[in-house]
Amino acid sequence: MTPFLASALMPLVRGFDPEFAHRMALRALSCGLVCGDNTPDDPVLATRAFGIDFRNPLGLAAGFDKDAVAVTPLMRLGFGLVEAGTVTPRPQAGNPKPRLFRLVEDNAVINRMGMNNQGIDAYVARIAALKNRPAVLGANVGINKEGADPERDYPALVKAVAPHADYIVMNVSSPNTPGLRDLQGEAKLAAILSAIAAENPMRPPLLVKVAPDLSEDGLAAVVETAIAHKVDGLIVSNTTIARPDTLRSAHRAETGGLSGPPLFGPSTEMLKRAYRLAAGRLTLIGCGGISSGRDAYLKIRAGAALVQVYAAFAYRGPVLVREIKTGLAACLKADGFTCVADAIGVDA
C-alpha cells in the first residue's frame, strides 16, 4: 500500500474507536503493509543538530510508537527522526478507557493514555535489533505511575537505551501521570540530571521535554537548570491542559493533554521564549500543532532546529510527511535561505 493510498483510507479509519485505529495503524506498519517513500529530500532540508546529521528536520513525536514496534517502517515514510516511547521501567496498562479522543472539528486530539507501554526490557530488545536505520532514532523515557523513584529510574532508563538510541528525551511533562510535571521544578530536575550524569558519564545527546503550561519563570528555571547540567536541548512542547475557547468538539472538556492546531500558537510563543533564554546554549525541537510545511517553517523561525508532528499525522496519514517537507523547502527557498540552519530563530 502506497503512502497516498494509506492516507486516502484515513476517513474510513476515523470510523473506528481512535485507540483501536491507532493499534491497527501500528500493526499495518510493522507488518510491512504500508510502503515507504523513496523520493529524495530536497538538499535544502539537510541539517545538523546536537552533533548529528539529519536528512531533513521533520520528526515523529513520541507517543505514536510507544513500544518501538514500527520504528523502521515509520522512518521509511520519509521522517528525518522518529522518537519512540514514552517507555517506563516496568510495563504499565495506563489509565482506564476511554482515554483517547478525536476532536474532529478542531483537527485535534485529547489523550489521557497514562504512558501505557510494555516496559524497558521489551523496548530495548526491539531498538537493539534495528539495523541500518534510515533516520535518526530518539528514545523517550519516563517513570511509572506507581513505585517510581525519579533519581533512580531516569538514570537507569538512560543507561538502558544509550547504546541503541541516537538521542534520549526525558519526559517530565506528560499531564497524565500524577506528579510528573512537578519534576520540571528546578530542584527536582537538577537532582535527576545530577543522578543521570553520575551514572552515565558517556551518553548520547540528552533532551528534556517541557510542558506548554509552564510559567515564564518556570521555563527560565528549566532552561538554566538544563544548561547547568549539560543537557543538549529541549523539546517545546508536550500536550496542554489548557482548553482554548475556540474548541468546537463535543469532546473539548475531556480530561487529558490537548494536541493539534489549537496548541500551535502557545507552543510556538514558548519556543521563542526558550530560544531567547537559551541564547544558543541549547538545541530546541519544536512540537505542537504542526500540520503543514509553513507551520514547520514558522517553528524553525521561532527557534527550532528540528520539528515534530503527531496529531496531524494521526489525521492525515503518511502522505503528510512528503507534503510538509515539500512545503518547508518551498518556504525556505522563497525567503532566500539555503539551509535550515540559516532560518533558525529569525523571528525570536
Tab-separated table of C-alpha atoms in Angstrom:
chain	number	residue	atom	x	y	z
A	1	MET	CA	0.000	0.000	0.000
A	2	THR	CA	1.457	3.359	-1.029
A	3	PRO	CA	1.560	6.310	1.394
A	4	PHE	CA	-1.018	8.055	-0.806
A	5	LEU	CA	-3.431	5.102	-0.639
A	6	ALA	CA	-2.905	4.712	3.102
A	7	SER	CA	-3.779	8.373	3.593
A	8	ALA	CA	-6.779	8.080	1.276
A	9	LEU	CA	-8.183	5.464	3.659
A	10	MET	CA	-7.892	7.733	6.705
A	11	PRO	CA	-11.544	8.937	6.582
A	12	LEU	CA	-12.624	5.284	6.853
A	13	VAL	CA	-10.217	4.649	9.715
A	14	ARG	CA	-11.773	7.530	11.624
A	15	GLY	CA	-14.964	5.487	11.815
A	16	PHE	CA	-13.247	3.233	14.361
A	17	ASP	CA	-12.521	3.890	18.005
A	18	PRO	CA	-9.355	6.041	17.986
A	19	GLU	CA	-7.270	3.741	20.166
A	20	PHE	CA	-8.268	0.686	18.105
A	21	ALA	CA	-7.433	2.594	14.903
A	22	HIS	CA	-4.047	3.515	16.347
A	23	ARG	CA	-3.243	-0.118	17.131
A	24	MET	CA	-4.281	-1.175	13.630
A	25	ALA	CA	-2.069	1.503	12.063
A	26	LEU	CA	0.939	0.298	14.037
A	27	ARG	CA	0.200	-3.301	13.082
A	28	ALA	CA	-0.110	-2.404	9.393
A	29	LEU	CA	3.202	-0.572	9.532
A	30	SER	CA	5.013	-3.297	11.459
A	31	CYS	CA	3.731	-5.971	9.041
A	32	GLY	CA	5.001	-4.052	6.025
A	33	LEU	CA	1.554	-3.256	4.625
A	34	VAL	CA	2.474	0.411	4.036
A	35	CYS	CA	5.250	1.135	1.546
A	36	GLY	CA	7.940	3.692	2.202
A	37	ASP	CA	8.561	6.904	0.305
A	38	ASN	CA	11.855	6.782	-1.587
A	39	THR	CA	11.566	10.281	-3.045
A	40	PRO	CA	14.890	12.083	-2.380
A	41	ASP	CA	14.665	15.011	0.004
A	42	ASP	CA	15.411	18.496	-1.258
A	43	PRO	CA	19.044	19.269	-0.290
A	44	VAL	CA	17.875	22.471	1.440
A	45	LEU	CA	16.345	20.275	4.156
A	46	ALA	CA	19.572	18.555	5.220
A	47	THR	CA	20.631	19.804	8.634
A	48	ARG	CA	22.743	19.098	11.696
A	49	ALA	CA	21.719	19.314	15.348
A	50	PHE	CA	23.455	18.310	18.618
A	51	GLY	CA	26.268	16.755	16.583
A	52	ILE	CA	24.002	14.542	14.445
A	53	ASP	CA	23.306	14.826	10.717
A	54	PHE	CA	19.626	14.698	9.698
A	55	ARG	CA	18.432	14.182	6.133
A	56	ASN	CA	15.564	16.534	6.970
A	57	PRO	CA	14.325	18.229	10.173
A	58	LEU	CA	10.884	16.590	10.295
A	59	GLY	CA	10.281	14.102	13.077
A	60	LEU	CA	7.534	11.961	14.522
A	61	ALA	CA	6.897	12.834	18.158
A	62	ALA	CA	6.851	10.347	20.999
A	63	GLY	CA	3.518	8.749	21.766
A	64	PHE	CA	2.765	7.264	18.367
A	65	ASP	CA	5.045	4.239	18.722
A	66	LYS	CA	5.448	3.784	22.468
A	67	ASP	CA	6.882	0.270	22.274
A	68	ALA	CA	9.153	0.723	19.236
A	69	VAL	CA	7.218	-1.869	17.217
A	70	ALA	CA	7.238	0.037	13.900
A	71	VAL	CA	10.324	2.253	14.018
A	72	THR	CA	11.888	1.300	10.687
A	73	PRO	CA	8.613	1.405	8.683
A	74	LEU	CA	7.904	4.838	10.148
A	75	MET	CA	11.379	6.030	9.229
A	76	ARG	CA	10.867	4.803	5.667
A	77	LEU	CA	7.891	7.148	5.278
A	78	GLY	CA	10.440	9.948	4.995
A	79	PHE	CA	10.898	11.262	8.520
A	80	GLY	CA	14.297	12.636	9.428
A	81	LEU	CA	13.846	11.436	13.010
A	82	VAL	CA	11.466	9.102	14.824
A	83	GLU	CA	11.087	9.248	18.591
A	84	ALA	CA	9.836	6.049	20.192
A	85	GLY	CA	8.284	5.957	23.675
A	86	THR	CA	7.495	7.068	26.272
A	87	VAL	CA	8.855	3.881	27.870
A	88	THR	CA	8.888	3.243	31.619
A	89	PRO	CA	10.970	0.865	33.754
A	90	ARG	CA	8.110	-1.594	34.220
A	91	PRO	CA	5.165	-2.374	31.940
A	92	GLN	CA	2.001	-0.492	32.778
A	93	ALA	CA	-1.521	-0.575	31.431
A	94	GLY	CA	-2.133	3.156	31.563
A	95	ASN	CA	-5.345	4.897	32.508
A	96	PRO	CA	-8.866	3.445	32.184
A	97	LYS	CA	-10.580	3.572	28.790
A	98	PRO	CA	-11.836	5.571	27.000
A	99	ARG	CA	-8.672	7.673	27.080
A	100	LEU	CA	-8.122	8.909	23.523
A	101	PHE	CA	-10.493	11.351	21.818
A	102	ARG	CA	-10.629	12.867	18.350
A	103	LEU	CA	-11.748	16.489	18.235
A	104	VAL	CA	-12.570	16.246	14.535
A	105	GLU	CA	-13.975	19.753	14.191
A	106	ASP	CA	-10.692	21.099	15.553
A	107	ASN	CA	-8.328	18.566	13.894
A	108	ALA	CA	-7.111	17.985	17.426
A	109	VAL	CA	-6.678	15.133	19.903
A	110	ILE	CA	-7.085	14.807	23.654
A	111	ASN	CA	-5.361	11.884	25.311
A	112	ARG	CA	-5.079	10.661	28.866
A	113	MET	CA	-3.358	7.419	27.961
A	114	GLY	CA	-1.141	7.387	31.049
A	115	MET	CA	2.039	6.191	29.307
A	116	ASN	CA	0.776	2.669	28.633
A	117	ASN	CA	3.713	0.567	27.421
A	118	GLN	CA	5.393	-2.834	27.660
A	119	GLY	CA	8.351	-1.677	29.748
A	120	ILE	CA	12.034	-1.032	29.148
A	121	ASP	CA	13.170	-4.635	28.599
A	122	ALA	CA	10.871	-5.253	25.613
A	123	TYR	CA	11.610	-1.771	24.258
A	124	VAL	CA	15.392	-2.183	24.407
A	125	ALA	CA	15.207	-5.600	22.775
A	126	ARG	CA	13.431	-4.025	19.803
A	127	ILE	CA	15.636	-0.984	19.315
A	128	ALA	CA	18.770	-3.096	19.787
A	129	ALA	CA	17.648	-5.281	16.880
A	130	LEU	CA	17.238	-2.368	14.458
A	131	LYS	CA	19.820	-2.422	11.671
A	132	ASN	CA	20.686	0.168	9.022
A	133	ARG	CA	18.177	2.698	10.320
A	134	PRO	CA	17.181	5.146	7.549
A	135	ALA	CA	16.615	8.022	10.013
A	136	VAL	CA	17.685	9.236	13.447
A	137	LEU	CA	16.212	7.386	16.456
A	138	GLY	CA	15.171	9.131	19.644
A	139	ALA	CA	14.294	7.249	22.838
A	140	ASN	CA	11.741	8.952	25.091
A	141	VAL	CA	11.822	7.751	28.708
A	142	GLY	CA	9.592	8.322	31.731
A	143	ILE	CA	8.663	6.905	35.109
A	144	ASN	CA	5.920	4.532	36.227
A	145	LYS	CA	2.758	5.857	37.818
A	146	GLU	CA	3.345	3.715	40.907
A	147	GLY	CA	6.534	2.825	42.767
A	148	ALA	CA	8.651	5.408	40.959
A	149	ASP	CA	11.911	6.893	42.191
A	150	PRO	CA	12.901	9.538	39.619
A	151	GLU	CA	16.530	9.790	40.767
A	152	ARG	CA	16.848	6.008	40.423
A	153	ASP	CA	14.653	5.402	37.391
A	154	TYR	CA	15.741	8.072	34.900
A	155	PRO	CA	19.465	7.196	35.170
A	156	ALA	CA	18.644	3.508	34.742
A	157	LEU	CA	16.468	4.225	31.712
A	158	VAL	CA	19.150	6.394	30.117
A	159	LYS	CA	21.733	3.657	30.723
A	160	ALA	CA	19.460	1.051	29.112
A	161	VAL	CA	18.739	2.965	25.907
A	162	ALA	CA	22.070	4.784	25.498
A	163	PRO	CA	23.828	2.078	23.434
A	164	HIS	CA	20.994	1.943	20.911
A	165	ALA	CA	19.496	5.453	20.538
A	166	ASP	CA	20.884	8.480	18.726
A	167	TYR	CA	19.408	10.847	21.314
A	168	ILE	CA	17.401	10.491	24.540
A	169	VAL	CA	14.458	12.522	25.835
A	170	MET	CA	13.364	12.828	29.460
A	171	ASN	CA	9.595	13.090	29.616
A	172	VAL	CA	8.839	15.171	32.708
A	173	SER	CA	5.827	16.924	31.207
A	174	SER	CA	3.018	14.488	30.424
A	175	PRO	CA	-0.143	15.715	32.172
A	176	ASN	CA	-1.462	12.163	32.546
A	177	THR	CA	0.895	10.807	35.214
A	178	PRO	CA	0.221	12.343	38.636
A	179	GLY	CA	3.137	14.422	39.891
A	180	LEU	CA	5.225	14.061	36.728
A	181	ARG	CA	5.094	17.741	35.794
A	182	ASP	CA	6.381	18.630	39.268
A	183	LEU	CA	9.720	17.193	38.132
A	184	GLN	CA	10.177	20.279	35.938
A	185	GLY	CA	10.816	22.263	39.128
A	186	GLU	CA	14.374	23.500	39.470
A	187	ALA	CA	15.431	21.438	42.494
A	188	LYS	CA	13.855	18.162	41.375
A	189	LEU	CA	15.074	18.482	37.788
A	190	ALA	CA	18.593	19.313	38.966
A	191	ALA	CA	18.654	16.260	41.237
A	192	ILE	CA	17.555	13.946	38.428
A	193	LEU	CA	20.060	15.382	35.959
A	194	SER	CA	22.857	15.071	38.524
A	195	ALA	CA	21.932	11.428	39.047
A	196	ILE	CA	21.915	10.792	35.292
A	197	ALA	CA	25.351	12.381	34.912
A	198	ALA	CA	26.785	10.334	37.763
A	199	GLU	CA	25.640	7.046	36.272
A	200	ASN	CA	26.051	7.923	32.581
A	201	PRO	CA	29.243	9.919	32.032
A	202	MET	CA	29.174	8.905	28.358
A	203	ARG	CA	25.766	9.110	26.718
A	204	PRO	CA	24.045	10.255	23.529
A	205	PRO	CA	22.596	13.788	23.447
A	206	LEU	CA	20.025	14.289	26.211
A	207	LEU	CA	16.937	16.498	25.894
A	208	VAL	CA	14.147	17.464	28.292
A	209	LYS	CA	10.558	17.694	27.036
A	210	VAL	CA	8.664	20.537	28.692
A	211	ALA	CA	5.005	21.411	29.160
A	212	PRO	CA	3.458	24.363	27.293
A	213	ASP	CA	1.723	25.327	30.529
A	214	LEU	CA	4.927	26.345	32.333
A	215	SER	CA	5.028	29.897	33.624
A	216	GLU	CA	7.662	32.266	32.237
A	217	ASP	CA	9.673	31.887	35.441
A	218	GLY	CA	9.237	28.129	35.288
A	219	LEU	CA	10.569	27.980	31.756
A	220	ALA	CA	13.528	30.175	32.660
A	221	ALA	CA	14.362	27.839	35.548
A	222	VAL	CA	14.196	24.773	33.298
A	223	VAL	CA	16.459	26.413	30.710
A	224	GLU	CA	19.099	27.426	33.237
A	225	THR	CA	18.965	24.075	35.041
A	226	ALA	CA	19.344	22.214	31.753
A	227	ILE	CA	22.338	24.324	30.757
A	228	ALA	CA	23.986	23.979	34.172
A	229	HIS	CA	23.739	20.183	33.926
A	230	LYS	CA	24.978	19.983	30.332
A	231	VAL	CA	21.674	18.933	28.784
A	232	ASP	CA	21.820	19.218	24.999
A	233	GLY	CA	18.355	20.557	24.265
A	234	LEU	CA	14.657	20.931	24.971
A	235	ILE	CA	11.543	19.756	23.186
A	236	VAL	CA	8.966	22.554	23.251
A	237	SER	CA	6.395	21.281	23.928
A	238	ASN	CA	4.261	18.425	25.236
A	239	THR	CA	0.446	18.499	25.224
A	240	THR	CA	-1.506	21.174	27.086
A	241	ILE	CA	-4.133	21.025	29.814
A	242	ALA	CA	-5.492	24.396	28.623
A	243	ARG	CA	-8.739	24.477	26.643
A	244	PRO	CA	-8.974	27.404	24.207
A	245	ASP	CA	-12.406	28.986	23.762
A	246	THR	CA	-12.153	28.230	20.031
A	247	LEU	CA	-12.613	24.468	20.511
A	248	ARG	CA	-15.835	23.224	18.924
A	249	SER	CA	-15.800	19.471	19.506
A	250	ALA	CA	-18.147	17.796	21.960
A	251	HIS	CA	-15.024	16.181	23.468
A	252	ARG	CA	-13.388	19.501	24.295
A	253	ALA	CA	-13.972	19.130	28.049
A	254	GLU	CA	-12.364	15.695	28.323
A	255	THR	CA	-9.502	15.442	30.804
A	256	GLY	CA	-6.039	14.959	29.346
A	257	GLY	CA	-3.469	16.578	27.106
A	258	LEU	CA	-4.639	18.517	24.054
A	259	SER	CA	-2.601	18.370	20.858
A	260	GLY	CA	-3.099	19.615	17.318
A	261	PRO	CA	-3.639	23.083	15.779
A	262	PRO	CA	-5.024	24.681	18.983
A	263	LEU	CA	-1.596	24.090	20.533
A	264	PHE	CA	0.355	25.718	17.702
A	265	GLY	CA	0.194	29.322	18.904
A	266	PRO	CA	1.006	28.810	22.598
A	267	SER	CA	3.764	26.280	21.944
A	268	THR	CA	5.364	28.494	19.298
A	269	GLU	CA	5.389	31.502	21.614
A	270	MET	CA	7.008	29.351	24.308
A	271	LEU	CA	9.549	28.172	21.745
A	272	LYS	CA	10.512	31.790	21.043
A	273	ARG	CA	10.954	32.465	24.747
A	274	ALA	CA	13.072	29.342	25.183
A	275	TYR	CA	15.245	30.354	22.236
A	276	ARG	CA	15.865	33.795	23.693
A	277	LEU	CA	16.570	32.378	27.158
A	278	ALA	CA	18.917	29.683	25.880
A	279	ALA	CA	20.867	32.165	23.726
A	280	GLY	CA	22.459	29.439	21.646
A	281	ARG	CA	23.296	27.165	24.590
A	282	LEU	CA	20.580	24.576	23.873
A	283	THR	CA	19.219	22.949	20.732
A	284	LEU	CA	15.438	23.194	20.512
A	285	ILE	CA	12.910	20.866	18.885
A	286	GLY	CA	9.572	22.482	18.057
A	287	CYS	CA	6.498	20.341	18.647
A	288	GLY	CA	2.828	21.260	18.872
A	289	GLY	CA	0.200	21.821	16.208
A	290	ILE	CA	2.285	21.413	13.045
A	291	SER	CA	0.131	20.375	10.093
A	292	SER	CA	1.827	21.990	7.073
A	293	GLY	CA	5.176	22.951	5.665
A	294	ARG	CA	4.538	26.563	6.634
A	295	ASP	CA	3.804	25.530	10.219
A	296	ALA	CA	7.133	23.711	10.323
A	297	TYR	CA	8.847	26.760	8.846
A	298	LEU	CA	7.348	29.072	11.477
A	299	LYS	CA	8.597	26.747	14.227
A	300	ILE	CA	12.094	26.932	12.770
A	301	ARG	CA	11.905	30.714	12.529
A	302	ALA	CA	10.785	30.701	16.163
A	303	GLY	CA	13.949	28.876	17.224
A	304	ALA	CA	13.575	25.166	16.423
A	305	ALA	CA	16.433	23.272	14.819
A	306	LEU	CA	14.109	20.299	14.297
A	307	VAL	CA	10.326	19.859	14.351
A	308	GLN	CA	7.942	17.037	15.266
A	309	VAL	CA	4.376	16.113	14.325
A	310	TYR	CA	1.809	13.872	15.951
A	311	ALA	CA	-1.884	14.827	15.715
A	312	ALA	CA	-1.747	15.850	12.053
A	313	PHE	CA	-0.023	12.572	11.176
A	314	ALA	CA	-2.759	10.667	13.018
A	315	TYR	CA	-5.407	12.506	10.964
A	316	ARG	CA	-3.721	12.684	7.570
A	317	GLY	CA	-1.526	9.622	7.468
A	318	PRO	CA	1.754	9.006	5.600
A	319	VAL	CA	1.177	11.482	2.766
A	320	LEU	CA	1.567	14.316	5.284
A	321	VAL	CA	5.303	13.646	5.588
A	322	ARG	CA	6.056	14.468	1.952
A	323	GLU	CA	3.629	17.409	1.969
A	324	ILE	CA	5.317	19.046	4.964
A	325	LYS	CA	8.814	18.547	3.575
A	326	THR	CA	7.855	19.948	0.176
A	327	GLY	CA	6.141	22.939	1.752
A	328	LEU	CA	9.017	23.607	4.125
A	329	ALA	CA	11.579	23.513	1.325
A	330	ALA	CA	9.472	25.960	-0.693
A	331	CYS	CA	9.210	28.366	2.264
A	332	LEU	CA	12.941	28.289	2.893
A	333	LYS	CA	13.755	28.987	-0.743
A	334	ALA	CA	11.120	31.695	-1.100
A	335	ASP	CA	12.789	33.654	1.694
A	336	GLY	CA	16.280	33.123	0.318
A	337	PHE	CA	17.535	30.553	2.814
A	338	THR	CA	19.908	27.912	1.511
A	339	CYS	CA	19.640	25.670	4.559
A	340	VAL	CA	17.503	25.093	7.633
A	341	ALA	CA	20.159	26.413	9.996
A	342	ASP	CA	20.060	29.885	8.468
A	343	ALA	CA	16.358	30.274	9.342
A	344	ILE	CA	16.553	29.163	12.981
A	345	GLY	CA	15.328	31.829	15.355
A	346	VAL	CA	14.987	34.715	12.900
A	347	ASP	CA	11.576	35.597	14.394
A	348	ALA	CA	12.517	35.051	18.026
